[in-house]
Short mmCIF file of C-alpha atoms in Angstrom, two decimals:
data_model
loop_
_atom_site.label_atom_id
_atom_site.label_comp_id
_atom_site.label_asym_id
_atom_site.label_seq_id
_atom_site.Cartn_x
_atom_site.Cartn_y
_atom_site.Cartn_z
CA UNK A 1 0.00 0.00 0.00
CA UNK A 2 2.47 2.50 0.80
CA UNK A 3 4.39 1.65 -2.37
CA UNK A 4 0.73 2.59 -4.19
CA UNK A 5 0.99 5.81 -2.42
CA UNK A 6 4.62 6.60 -3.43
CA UNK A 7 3.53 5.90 -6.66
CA UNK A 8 0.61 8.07 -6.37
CA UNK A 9 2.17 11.36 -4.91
CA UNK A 10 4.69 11.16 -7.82
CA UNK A 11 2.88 10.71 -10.56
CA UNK A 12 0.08 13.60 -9.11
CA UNK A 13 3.18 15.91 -8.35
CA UNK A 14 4.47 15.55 -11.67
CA UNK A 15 2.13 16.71 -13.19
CA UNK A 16 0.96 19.91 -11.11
CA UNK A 17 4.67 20.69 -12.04
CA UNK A 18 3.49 20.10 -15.53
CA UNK A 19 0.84 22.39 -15.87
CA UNK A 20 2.42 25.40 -14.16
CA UNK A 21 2.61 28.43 -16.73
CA UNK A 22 5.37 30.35 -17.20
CA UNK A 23 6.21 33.79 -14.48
CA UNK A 24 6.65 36.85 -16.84
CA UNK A 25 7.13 40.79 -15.83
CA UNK A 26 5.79 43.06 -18.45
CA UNK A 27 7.02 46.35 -19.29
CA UNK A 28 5.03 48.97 -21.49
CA UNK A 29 7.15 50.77 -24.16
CA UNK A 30 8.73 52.97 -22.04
CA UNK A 31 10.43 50.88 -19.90
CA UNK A 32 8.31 50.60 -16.76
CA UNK A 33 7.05 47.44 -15.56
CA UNK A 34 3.20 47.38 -15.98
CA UNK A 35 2.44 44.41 -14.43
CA UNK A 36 3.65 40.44 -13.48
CA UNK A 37 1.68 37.24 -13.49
CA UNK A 38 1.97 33.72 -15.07
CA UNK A 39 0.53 33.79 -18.56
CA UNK A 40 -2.56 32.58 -19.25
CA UNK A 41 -2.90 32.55 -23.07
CA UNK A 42 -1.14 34.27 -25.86
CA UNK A 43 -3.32 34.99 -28.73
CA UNK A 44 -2.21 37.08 -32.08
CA UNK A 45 -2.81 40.49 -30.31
CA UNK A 46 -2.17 40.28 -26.32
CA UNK A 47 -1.48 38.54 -23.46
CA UNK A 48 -3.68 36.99 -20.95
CA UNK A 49 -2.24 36.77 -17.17
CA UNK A 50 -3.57 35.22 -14.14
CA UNK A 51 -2.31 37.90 -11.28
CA UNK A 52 -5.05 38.62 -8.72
CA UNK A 53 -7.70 38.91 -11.35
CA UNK A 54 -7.46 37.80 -15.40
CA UNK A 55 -6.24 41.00 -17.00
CA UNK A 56 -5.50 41.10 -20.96
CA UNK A 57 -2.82 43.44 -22.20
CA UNK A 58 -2.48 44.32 -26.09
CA UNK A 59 0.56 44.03 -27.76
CA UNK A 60 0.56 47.50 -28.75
CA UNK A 61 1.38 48.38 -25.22
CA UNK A 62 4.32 45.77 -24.24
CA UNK A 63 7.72 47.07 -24.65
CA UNK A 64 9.41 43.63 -23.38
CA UNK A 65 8.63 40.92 -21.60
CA UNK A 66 10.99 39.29 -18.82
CA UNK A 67 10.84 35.81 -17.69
CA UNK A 68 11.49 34.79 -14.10
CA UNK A 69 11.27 36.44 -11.42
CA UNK A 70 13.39 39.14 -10.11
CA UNK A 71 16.98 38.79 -8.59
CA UNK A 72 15.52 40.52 -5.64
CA UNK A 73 13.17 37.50 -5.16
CA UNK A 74 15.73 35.08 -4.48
CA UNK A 75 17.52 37.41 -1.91
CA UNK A 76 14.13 37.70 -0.05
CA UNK A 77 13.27 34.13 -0.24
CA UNK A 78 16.55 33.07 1.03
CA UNK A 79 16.72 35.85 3.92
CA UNK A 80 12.81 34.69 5.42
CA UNK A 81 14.13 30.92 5.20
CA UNK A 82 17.62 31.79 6.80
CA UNK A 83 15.63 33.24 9.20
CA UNK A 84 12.65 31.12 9.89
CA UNK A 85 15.05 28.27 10.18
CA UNK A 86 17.90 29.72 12.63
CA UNK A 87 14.97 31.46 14.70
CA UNK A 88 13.61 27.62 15.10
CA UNK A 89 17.22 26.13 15.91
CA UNK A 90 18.04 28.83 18.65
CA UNK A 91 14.99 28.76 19.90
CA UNK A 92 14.80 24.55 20.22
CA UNK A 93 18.70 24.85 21.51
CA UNK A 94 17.88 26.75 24.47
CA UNK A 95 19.18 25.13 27.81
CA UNK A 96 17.00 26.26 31.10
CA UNK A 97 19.75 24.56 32.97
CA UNK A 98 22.73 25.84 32.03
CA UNK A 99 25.35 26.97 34.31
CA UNK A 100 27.34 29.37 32.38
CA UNK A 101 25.81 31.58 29.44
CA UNK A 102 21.54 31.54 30.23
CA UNK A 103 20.52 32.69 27.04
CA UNK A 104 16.14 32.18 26.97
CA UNK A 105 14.40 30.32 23.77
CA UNK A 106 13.20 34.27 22.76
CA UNK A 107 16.79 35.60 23.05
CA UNK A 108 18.23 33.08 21.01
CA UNK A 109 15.63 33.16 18.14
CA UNK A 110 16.23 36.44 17.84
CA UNK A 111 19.48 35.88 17.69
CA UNK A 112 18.70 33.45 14.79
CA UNK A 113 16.73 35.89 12.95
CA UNK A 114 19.66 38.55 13.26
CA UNK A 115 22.23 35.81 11.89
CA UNK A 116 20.09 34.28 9.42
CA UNK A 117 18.31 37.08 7.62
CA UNK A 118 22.26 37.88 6.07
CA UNK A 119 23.23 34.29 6.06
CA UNK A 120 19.90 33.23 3.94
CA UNK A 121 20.56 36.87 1.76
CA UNK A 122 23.54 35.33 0.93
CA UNK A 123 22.56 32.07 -0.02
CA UNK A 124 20.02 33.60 -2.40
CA UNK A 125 22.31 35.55 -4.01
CA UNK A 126 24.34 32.72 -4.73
CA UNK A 127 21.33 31.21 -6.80
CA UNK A 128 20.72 34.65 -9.19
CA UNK A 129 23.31 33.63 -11.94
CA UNK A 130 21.81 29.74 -12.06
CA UNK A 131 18.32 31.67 -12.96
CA UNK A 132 19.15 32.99 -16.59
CA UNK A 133 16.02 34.75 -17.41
CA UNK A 134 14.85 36.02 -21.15
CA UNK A 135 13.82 39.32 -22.33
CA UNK A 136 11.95 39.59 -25.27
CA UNK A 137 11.51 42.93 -26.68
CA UNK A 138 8.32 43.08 -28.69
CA UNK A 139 8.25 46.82 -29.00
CA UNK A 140 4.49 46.84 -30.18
CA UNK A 141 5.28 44.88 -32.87
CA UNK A 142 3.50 41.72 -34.12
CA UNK A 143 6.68 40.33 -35.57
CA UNK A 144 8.45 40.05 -32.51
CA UNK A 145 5.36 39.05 -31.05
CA UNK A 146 4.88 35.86 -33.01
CA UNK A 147 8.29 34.78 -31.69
CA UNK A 148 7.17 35.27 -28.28
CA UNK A 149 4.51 33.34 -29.02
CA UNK A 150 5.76 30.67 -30.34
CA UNK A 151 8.31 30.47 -27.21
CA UNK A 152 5.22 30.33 -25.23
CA UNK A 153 3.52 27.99 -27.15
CA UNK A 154 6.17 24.74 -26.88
#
């Protein structure tokens, strides 16, 4: 049974993983980011995202599109996880009985959130050149758009 369950989990995981779109930032023609989601569709003339609500951008207005997400998102993700995690170890390694340094579960999470928020910073920084994101520059133009497209599309 439990093999049936291994089994199972994979197989279901796979392919949530599967159907995941792609993350893309998009930027209007002037260079400022208009707005982020995971795409949707891509039909001849816009772009569909799912962000809080389904919002449909025309190709007129997209500059260029980035992939990924932010460098800036891996040094945040790392620092809470650094943090979370080192606030949990002090805080489990405190000693009540201790004879020498008395150091209480609250001081020494703290002190876990002061080491790892850096620490886990760190770490995520480490994993920004392993992202290689893609710009596309459409430029309002349905040329460059149809390569997008067909990027998406695969």
């Amino acid at each position: 049974m439990k093999l049936l369950t291994t089994i199972f989990a994979i197989l279901f995981s796979c392919s949530v993983f599967a159907q995941q779109s792609i993350f893309v930032r998009v930027y209007d023609l002037s260079g400022k980011k208009i707005h982020a989601g995971r795409v949707l569709a891509v039909t001849d003339s816009s772009l569909q995202l799912r962000t809080n609500e389904n919002l449909k951008i025309s190709v007129t207005q997209i500059g260029y599109i980035k992939t990924k997400r932010s460098a800036v998102n891996n040094l945040a993700i790392g620092s809470l996880v650094g943090a979370t995690a080192l606030a949990i170890a002090g805080a489990a390694s405190a000693e009540p009985d201790a004879t020498w340094v008395i150091f209480s579960a609250g001081e020494l999470a703290m002190i876990g959130i002061v080491v790892g928020l850096p620490l886990g910073a760190a770490v995520g920084g480490l994993t920004v050149p392993f992202k290689k994101p893609k710009t596309y520059i459409i430029g309002g133009d349905l040329v460059n758009w149809k390569v997008f497209q067909s990027v998406v599309s695969q």
